[in-house]
C-alpha atoms as a PDB file:
ATOM      1  CA  MET A   1       0.273   0.024  -0.147  1.00  0.00           C
ATOM      2  CA  GLN A   2       1.427   3.400  -0.696  1.00  0.00           C
ATOM      3  CA  GLU A   3       1.957   6.563   1.461  1.00  0.00           C
ATOM      4  CA  GLY A   4      -1.212   7.732   2.970  1.00  0.00           C
ATOM      5  CA  GLY A   5      -2.953   4.060   3.314  1.00  0.00           C
ATOM      6  CA  TYR A   6      -3.822   4.070  -0.279  1.00  0.00           C
ATOM      7  CA  ALA A   7      -3.278   2.511  -3.343  1.00  0.00           C
ATOM      8  CA  PRO A   8      -4.099   2.020  -7.322  1.00  0.00           C
ATOM      9  CA  HIS A   9      -4.785  -1.699  -6.968  1.00  0.00           C
ATOM     10  CA  CYS A  10      -7.972  -0.447  -4.904  1.00  0.00           C
ATOM     11  CA  ASP A  11      -9.554   0.242  -7.689  1.00  0.00           C
ATOM     12  CA  TYR A  12      -9.529  -2.778  -9.028  1.00  0.00           C
ATOM     13  CA  PHE A  13     -10.373  -4.421  -5.869  1.00  0.00           C
ATOM     14  CA  ILE A  14     -13.516  -2.560  -5.104  1.00  0.00           C
ATOM     15  CA  CYS A  15     -14.763  -2.778  -8.615  1.00  0.00           C
ATOM     16  CA  GLU A  16     -14.821  -6.512  -8.484  1.00  0.00           C
ATOM     17  CA  HIS A  17     -16.170  -7.223  -5.124  1.00  0.00           C
ATOM     18  CA  PRO A  18     -17.698  -4.040  -3.932  1.00  0.00           C
ATOM     19  CA  HIS A  19     -19.429  -5.821  -0.880  1.00  0.00           C
ATOM     20  CA  LYS A  20     -16.164  -7.349   0.676  1.00  0.00           C
ATOM     21  CA  ALA A  21     -14.533  -3.476   0.348  1.00  0.00           C
ATOM     22  CA  ALA A  22     -17.417  -2.087   1.939  1.00  0.00           C
ATOM     23  CA  ARG A  23     -17.369  -4.653   4.514  1.00  0.00           C
ATOM     24  CA  LEU A  24     -13.513  -3.762   4.802  1.00  0.00           C
ATOM     25  CA  MET A  25     -14.598  -0.256   5.648  1.00  0.00           C
ATOM     26  CA  GLY A  26     -16.874  -0.845   8.335  1.00  0.00           C
ATOM     27  CA  PHE A  27     -20.247  -0.982   6.255  1.00  0.00           C
ATOM     28  CA  GLU A  28     -23.277  -2.942   6.975  1.00  0.00           C
ATOM     29  CA  VAL A  29     -23.616  -4.530   3.311  1.00  0.00           C
ATOM     30  CA  VAL A  30     -27.782  -5.360   2.499  1.00  0.00           C
ATOM     31  CA  GLU A  31     -27.673  -7.457  -1.451  1.00  0.00           C
ATOM     32  CA  ASP A  32     -30.243  -7.664  -3.633  1.00  0.00           C
ATOM     33  CA  GLU A  33     -30.776 -10.001  -6.638  1.00  0.00           C
ATOM     34  CA  THR A  34     -29.507  -7.596  -9.175  1.00  0.00           C
ATOM     35  CA  GLU A  35     -25.817  -6.057  -9.888  1.00  0.00           C
ATOM     36  CA  ASP A  36     -27.697  -2.273  -9.921  1.00  0.00           C
ATOM     37  CA  SER A  37     -29.792  -3.301  -6.556  1.00  0.00           C
ATOM     38  CA  MET A  38     -26.788  -4.014  -4.369  1.00  0.00           C
ATOM     39  CA  PHE A  39     -26.561  -1.812  -1.714  1.00  0.00           C
ATOM     40  CA  TYR A  40     -25.225  -0.835   2.003  1.00  0.00           C
ATOM     41  CA  SER A  41     -25.668   1.010   5.014  1.00  0.00           C
ATOM     42  CA  GLN A  42     -23.964   3.220   7.230  1.00  0.00           C
ATOM     43  CA  SER A  43     -26.308   4.470  10.141  1.00  0.00           C
ATOM     44  CA  LEU A  44     -29.126   3.574   8.556  1.00  0.00           C
ATOM     45  CA  ASP A  45     -28.394   4.981   5.345  1.00  0.00           C
ATOM     46  CA  VAL A  46     -28.863   2.842   2.176  1.00  0.00           C
ATOM     47  CA  LEU A  47     -26.090   3.784  -0.628  1.00  0.00           C
ATOM     48  CA  ASN A  48     -24.331   2.390  -3.520  1.00  0.00           C
ATOM     49  CA  PRO A  49     -20.896   0.741  -2.355  1.00  0.00           C
ATOM     50  CA  ALA A  50     -18.685   1.671  -4.604  1.00  0.00           C
ATOM     51  CA  LYS A  51     -19.972   5.670  -4.636  1.00  0.00           C
ATOM     52  CA  ALA A  52     -20.045   5.730  -1.039  1.00  0.00           C
ATOM     53  CA  ILE A  53     -16.146   4.141  -1.016  1.00  0.00           C
ATOM     54  CA  ARG A  54     -15.068   7.233  -3.405  1.00  0.00           C
ATOM     55  CA  GLU A  55     -16.547   9.590  -1.711  1.00  0.00           C
ATOM     56  CA  ALA A  56     -15.032   8.584   1.636  1.00  0.00           C
ATOM     57  CA  LEU A  57     -11.743   8.928  -0.190  1.00  0.00           C
ATOM     58  CA  GLU A  58     -12.206  12.299  -1.564  1.00  0.00           C
ATOM     59  CA  LYS A  59     -13.521  13.691   2.092  1.00  0.00           C
ATOM     60  CA  GLU A  60     -10.620  12.027   3.461  1.00  0.00           C
ATOM     61  CA  ALA A  61      -8.078  14.176   0.396  1.00  0.00           C
ATOM     62  CA  ASN A  62     -10.146  17.553   1.534  1.00  0.00           C
ATOM     63  CA  VAL A  63     -10.345  17.025   5.304  1.00  0.00           C
ATOM     64  CA  ASP A  64      -7.207  19.299   6.107  1.00  0.00           C
ATOM     65  CA  LYS A  65      -8.690  22.013   2.954  1.00  0.00           C
ATOM     66  CA  PRO A  66      -9.811  24.914   4.153  1.00  0.00           C
ATOM     67  CA  LYS A  67     -12.919  26.076   3.317  1.00  0.00           C
ATOM     68  CA  ILE A  68     -12.485  28.827   1.052  1.00  0.00           C
ATOM     69  CA  CYS A  69     -10.446  26.325  -1.336  1.00  0.00           C
ATOM     70  CA  GLU A  70     -13.669  24.934  -2.515  1.00  0.00           C
ATOM     71  CA  VAL A  71     -15.525  28.555  -2.299  1.00  0.00           C
ATOM     72  CA  LEU A  72     -13.012  29.981  -4.800  1.00  0.00           C
ATOM     73  CA  GLY A  73     -11.702  27.032  -6.660  1.00  0.00           C
ATOM     74  CA  VAL A  74      -8.587  26.978  -6.191  1.00  0.00           C
ATOM     75  CA  GLU A  75      -5.824  25.159  -4.348  1.00  0.00           C
ATOM     76  CA  VAL A  76      -3.709  25.366  -0.866  1.00  0.00           C
ATOM     77  CA  GLY A  77      -0.574  27.196  -2.067  1.00  0.00           C
ATOM     78  CA  GLU A  78      -2.010  27.548  -5.715  1.00  0.00           C
ATOM     79  CA  PRO A  79      -1.083  31.347  -7.095  1.00  0.00           C
ATOM     80  CA  PHE A  80      -3.674  33.441  -8.565  1.00  0.00           C
ATOM     81  CA  SER A  81      -4.439  37.059  -9.103  1.00  0.00           C
ATOM     82  CA  ILE A  82      -7.254  39.462  -8.748  1.00  0.00           C
ATOM     83  CA  ASP A  83      -8.598  41.016 -12.026  1.00  0.00           C
ATOM     84  CA  GLY A  84     -11.114  44.164 -11.541  1.00  0.00           C
ATOM     85  CA  TYR A  85      -9.722  45.096  -8.351  1.00  0.00           C
ATOM     86  CA  PRO A  86      -9.080  48.366  -7.372  1.00  0.00           C
ATOM     87  CA  THR A  87      -5.816  47.316  -4.909  1.00  0.00           C
ATOM     88  CA  ASP A  88      -3.546  45.488  -7.361  1.00  0.00           C
ATOM     89  CA  TYR A  89      -2.242  42.321  -4.723  1.00  0.00           C
ATOM     90  CA  GLY A  90       0.283  40.994  -7.614  1.00  0.00           C
ATOM     91  CA  MET A  91      -0.356  37.148  -6.566  1.00  0.00           C
ATOM     92  CA  VAL A  92      -1.857  35.741  -3.950  1.00  0.00           C
ATOM     93  CA  GLN A  93      -2.799  32.637  -2.516  1.00  0.00           C
ATOM     94  CA  VAL A  94      -4.331  30.179   0.028  1.00  0.00           C
ATOM     95  CA  CYS A  95      -2.788  29.395   3.145  1.00  0.00           C
ATOM     96  CA  GLU A  96      -2.945  26.335   5.095  1.00  0.00           C
ATOM     97  CA  ASP A  97      -4.567  28.623   7.930  1.00  0.00           C
ATOM     98  CA  GLY A  98      -7.600  29.527   5.321  1.00  0.00           C
ATOM     99  CA  LYS A  99      -5.820  33.401   5.091  1.00  0.00           C
ATOM    100  CA  ILE A 100      -5.727  34.563   1.655  1.00  0.00           C
ATOM    101  CA  ARG A 101      -2.150  36.422   1.996  1.00  0.00           C
ATOM    102  CA  ARG A 102       0.232  38.065  -0.693  1.00  0.00           C
ATOM    103  CA  VAL A 103       3.008  36.439  -2.843  1.00  0.00           C
ATOM    104  CA  ILE A 104       6.097  37.830  -2.590  1.00  0.00           C
ATOM    105  CA  SER A 105       8.615  38.312  -5.432  1.00  0.00           C
ATOM    106  CA  SER A 106      12.123  39.399  -5.353  1.00  0.00           C
ATOM    107  CA  ALA A 107      11.689  41.533  -8.501  1.00  0.00           C
ATOM    108  CA  GLU A 108       9.444  43.219  -5.772  1.00  0.00           C
ATOM    109  CA  PHE A 109      11.235  43.134  -2.437  1.00  0.00           C
ATOM    110  CA  PRO A 110      14.877  41.941  -3.602  1.00  0.00           C
ATOM    111  CA  PHE A 111      16.078  40.508  -0.076  1.00  0.00           C
ATOM    112  CA  ALA A 112      12.812  38.179  -0.044  1.00  0.00           C
ATOM    113  CA  GLN A 113      12.312  34.617  -1.819  1.00  0.00           C
ATOM    114  CA  ASP A 114      10.292  34.097  -4.484  1.00  0.00           C
ATOM    115  CA  GLY A 115       6.553  32.378  -3.103  1.00  0.00           C
ATOM    116  CA  GLU A 116       6.968  33.855   0.143  1.00  0.00           C
ATOM    117  CA  VAL A 117       3.992  35.256   1.890  1.00  0.00           C
ATOM    118  CA  GLY A 118       3.343  38.544   3.087  1.00  0.00           C
ATOM    119  CA  HIS A 119       0.175  40.036   4.553  1.00  0.00           C
ATOM    120  CA  LYS A 120      -3.642  39.023   4.354  1.00  0.00           C
ATOM    121  CA  ILE A 121      -5.944  40.438   1.503  1.00  0.00           C
ATOM    122  CA  GLY A 122      -8.305  42.968   3.327  1.00  0.00           C
ATOM    123  CA  SER A 123     -11.947  42.176   4.230  1.00  0.00           C
ATOM    124  CA  ASN A 124     -13.302  43.738   0.987  1.00  0.00           C
ATOM    125  CA  ALA A 125     -10.902  42.371  -1.373  1.00  0.00           C
ATOM    126  CA  LEU A 126     -12.445  38.764  -0.211  1.00  0.00           C
ATOM    127  CA  TYR A 127     -15.684  39.865  -0.306  1.00  0.00           C
ATOM    128  CA  TYR A 128     -14.988  41.086  -4.204  1.00  0.00           C
ATOM    129  CA  LEU A 129     -13.545  37.618  -4.504  1.00  0.00           C
ATOM    130  CA  LEU A 130     -16.330  35.816  -2.652  1.00  0.00           C
ATOM    131  CA  ASN A 131     -19.193  37.529  -5.282  1.00  0.00           C
ATOM    132  CA  HIS A 132     -16.527  37.296  -8.327  1.00  0.00           C
ATOM    133  CA  PRO A 133     -15.530  34.022  -8.218  1.00  0.00           C
ATOM    134  CA  ASP A 134     -15.261  34.780 -11.829  1.00  0.00           C
ATOM    135  CA  ARG A 135     -12.360  37.416 -11.694  1.00  0.00           C
ATOM    136  CA  ILE A 136      -9.589  34.760 -10.211  1.00  0.00           C
ATOM    137  CA  ILE A 137      -6.515  34.588 -12.890  1.00  0.00           C
ATOM    138  CA  ARG A 138      -4.632  31.484 -11.885  1.00  0.00           C
ATOM    139  CA  LYS A 139      -1.339  31.684 -12.766  1.00  0.00           C
ATOM    140  CA  PRO A 140      -0.090  30.343 -16.188  1.00  0.00           C
ATOM    141  CA  ARG A 141       1.382  27.038 -17.144  1.00  0.00           C
ATOM    142  CA  PHE A 142       3.859  27.815 -19.813  1.00  0.00           C
ATOM    143  CA  THR A 143       5.122  25.572 -22.201  1.00  0.00           C
ATOM    144  CA  GLN A 144       9.283  25.140 -23.109  1.00  0.00           C
ATOM    145  CA  GLN A 145       8.802  27.321 -25.908  1.00  0.00           C
ATOM    146  CA  GLU A 146       7.969  29.714 -24.038  1.00  0.00           C
ATOM    147  CA  VAL A 147      10.916  29.400 -20.896  1.00  0.00           C
ATOM    148  CA  GLU A 148      13.230  29.396 -23.794  1.00  0.00           C
ATOM    149  CA  SER A 149      11.926  32.509 -24.956  1.00  0.00           C
ATOM    150  CA  ALA A 150      12.135  34.106 -21.313  1.00  0.00           C
ATOM    151  CA  LYS A 151      15.754  32.749 -21.104  1.00  0.00           C
ATOM    152  CA  ILE A 152      16.611  34.429 -24.236  1.00  0.00           C
ATOM    153  CA  ILE A 153      15.164  38.513 -23.142  1.00  0.00           C
ATOM    154  CA  SER A 154      17.070  37.694 -19.784  1.00  0.00           C
ATOM    155  CA  VAL A 155      19.801  37.495 -21.659  1.00  0.00           C
ATOM    156  CA  LEU A 156      19.505  40.313 -24.216  1.00  0.00           C
ATOM    157  CA  PHE A 157      17.888  42.301 -21.401  1.00  0.00           C
ATOM    158  CA  PRO A 158      19.003  41.913 -18.014  1.00  0.00           C
ATOM    159  CA  GLU A 159      17.439  44.856 -16.855  1.00  0.00           C
ATOM    160  CA  ALA A 160      14.206  43.146 -17.513  1.00  0.00           C
ATOM    161  CA  THR A 161      12.092  41.446 -14.692  1.00  0.00           C
ATOM    162  CA  HIS A 162       8.258  41.548 -16.040  1.00  0.00           C
ATOM    163  CA  ILE A 163       6.624  40.381 -19.523  1.00  0.00           C
ATOM    164  CA  GLU A 164       3.785  42.007 -19.585  1.00  0.00           C
ATOM    165  CA  ARG A 165       0.957  42.517 -22.003  1.00  0.00           C
ATOM    166  CA  LEU A 166      -1.212  45.905 -21.562  1.00  0.00           C
ATOM    167  CA  ARG A 167      -5.047  45.471 -20.539  1.00  0.00           C
ATOM    168  CA  GLY A 168      -7.903  45.335 -23.648  1.00  0.00           C
ATOM    169  CA  SER A 169      -5.295  44.790 -25.659  1.00  0.00           C
ATOM    170  CA  LYS A 170      -3.080  42.336 -27.471  1.00  0.00           C
ATOM    171  CA  VAL A 171       0.442  44.256 -27.349  1.00  0.00           C
ATOM    172  CA  LEU A 172       3.163  42.404 -25.072  1.00  0.00           C
ATOM    173  CA  GLY A 173       6.137  43.874 -23.694  1.00  0.00           C
ATOM    174  CA  ILE A 174       9.177  43.967 -21.612  1.00  0.00           C
ATOM    175  CA  THR A 175       9.488  45.725 -18.505  1.00  0.00           C
ATOM    176  CA  GLY A 176      11.816  46.458 -15.564  1.00  0.00           C
ATOM    177  CA  ALA A 177      11.551  47.123 -11.947  1.00  0.00           C
ATOM    178  CA  GLU A 178      12.964  50.202 -12.066  1.00  0.00           C
ATOM    179  CA  ASP A 179      13.179  50.854 -15.827  1.00  0.00           C
ATOM    180  CA  GLY A 180       9.001  50.284 -16.598  1.00  0.00           C
ATOM    181  CA  TRP A 181       8.382  49.244 -20.200  1.00  0.00           C
ATOM    182  CA  ILE A 182      11.759  48.527 -21.970  1.00  0.00           C
ATOM    183  CA  ALA A 183      10.498  46.785 -25.536  1.00  0.00           C
ATOM    184  CA  ASP A 184       7.392  45.736 -27.278  1.00  0.00           C
ATOM    185  CA  ILE A 185       8.174  42.150 -28.413  1.00  0.00           C
ATOM    186  CA  GLU A 186       5.838  39.616 -30.475  1.00  0.00           C
ATOM    187  CA  SER A 187       2.278  39.436 -29.226  1.00  0.00           C
ATOM    188  CA  SER A 188       2.614  35.411 -30.167  1.00  0.00           C
ATOM    189  CA  LEU A 189       4.998  34.668 -27.767  1.00  0.00           C
ATOM    190  CA  PHE A 190       3.607  34.297 -24.711  1.00  0.00           C
ATOM    191  CA  PRO A 191       0.014  33.140 -25.251  1.00  0.00           C
ATOM    192  CA  GLU A 192      -0.426  31.877 -21.830  1.00  0.00           C
ATOM    193  CA  ILE A 193       0.246  35.859 -20.987  1.00  0.00           C
ATOM    194  CA  LYS A 194      -3.762  37.282 -20.798  1.00  0.00           C
ATOM    195  CA  SER A 195      -5.222  40.910 -21.247  1.00  0.00           C
ATOM    196  CA  GLY A 196      -3.831  42.732 -18.224  1.00  0.00           C
ATOM    197  CA  GLN A 197      -1.476  40.003 -17.207  1.00  0.00           C
ATOM    198  CA  SER A 198       2.424  41.093 -15.692  1.00  0.00           C
ATOM    199  CA  VAL A 199       4.507  37.823 -15.268  1.00  0.00           C
ATOM    200  CA  THR A 200       8.324  37.911 -13.620  1.00  0.00           C
ATOM    201  CA  LEU A 201      11.034  36.317 -15.924  1.00  0.00           C
ATOM    202  CA  ASP A 202      11.440  34.009 -12.903  1.00  0.00           C
ATOM    203  CA  GLN A 203       7.835  32.793 -12.959  1.00  0.00           C
ATOM    204  CA  ILE A 204       8.198  31.790 -16.419  1.00  0.00           C
ATOM    205  CA  ILE A 205      11.350  30.208 -16.188  1.00  0.00           C
ATOM    206  CA  GLY A 206      10.320  27.987 -13.731  1.00  0.00           C
ATOM    207  CA  GLY A 207       6.793  27.568 -14.760  1.00  0.00           C
ATOM    208  CA  ALA A 208       7.071  25.047 -17.289  1.00  0.00           C
ATOM    209  CA  GLU A 209       4.641  22.197 -17.536  1.00  0.00           C
END
């Protein structure tokens, strides 16, 4: 059995022997004449064995996940930004304690390490997210070709820190923390960067699929 108490071969056993699997998990099994009407009960509730086992495993996997993750549809530690909110928090994430905090980048704070978390977002920003979960913009997952392009840009433009696409436009450019907009680049180079998004070169280079 693998770490965590569950192994892939369990799927085969559950499918082939649903009643035995249910009994092993402490359920009372009630058998009927047909395969489709096989059920078991726990606390007087009659359920489908395979479905109940699957739900029990899913519940166990999510036991430590903060409720806010389920509400927003994100994972703990998954970076995302908030589109359309007046305050630009940059990238944020849900932490293990259920609080949403800023993700710090070394481009903004030279003495910090990428991935560190800072202050939590304000209550108004949280209400905004709860009312507009569609405004969550997940961190792009870059292809190897995009990673190679970012590496070339970092060599040609040592002062560059970000690749940014202007809001409401297809224009894509290279920006620096101190120099601002450095140069326009071919708009098709980084298709994962959407309108209004700004991503650090370090995030692109470290974000290959």
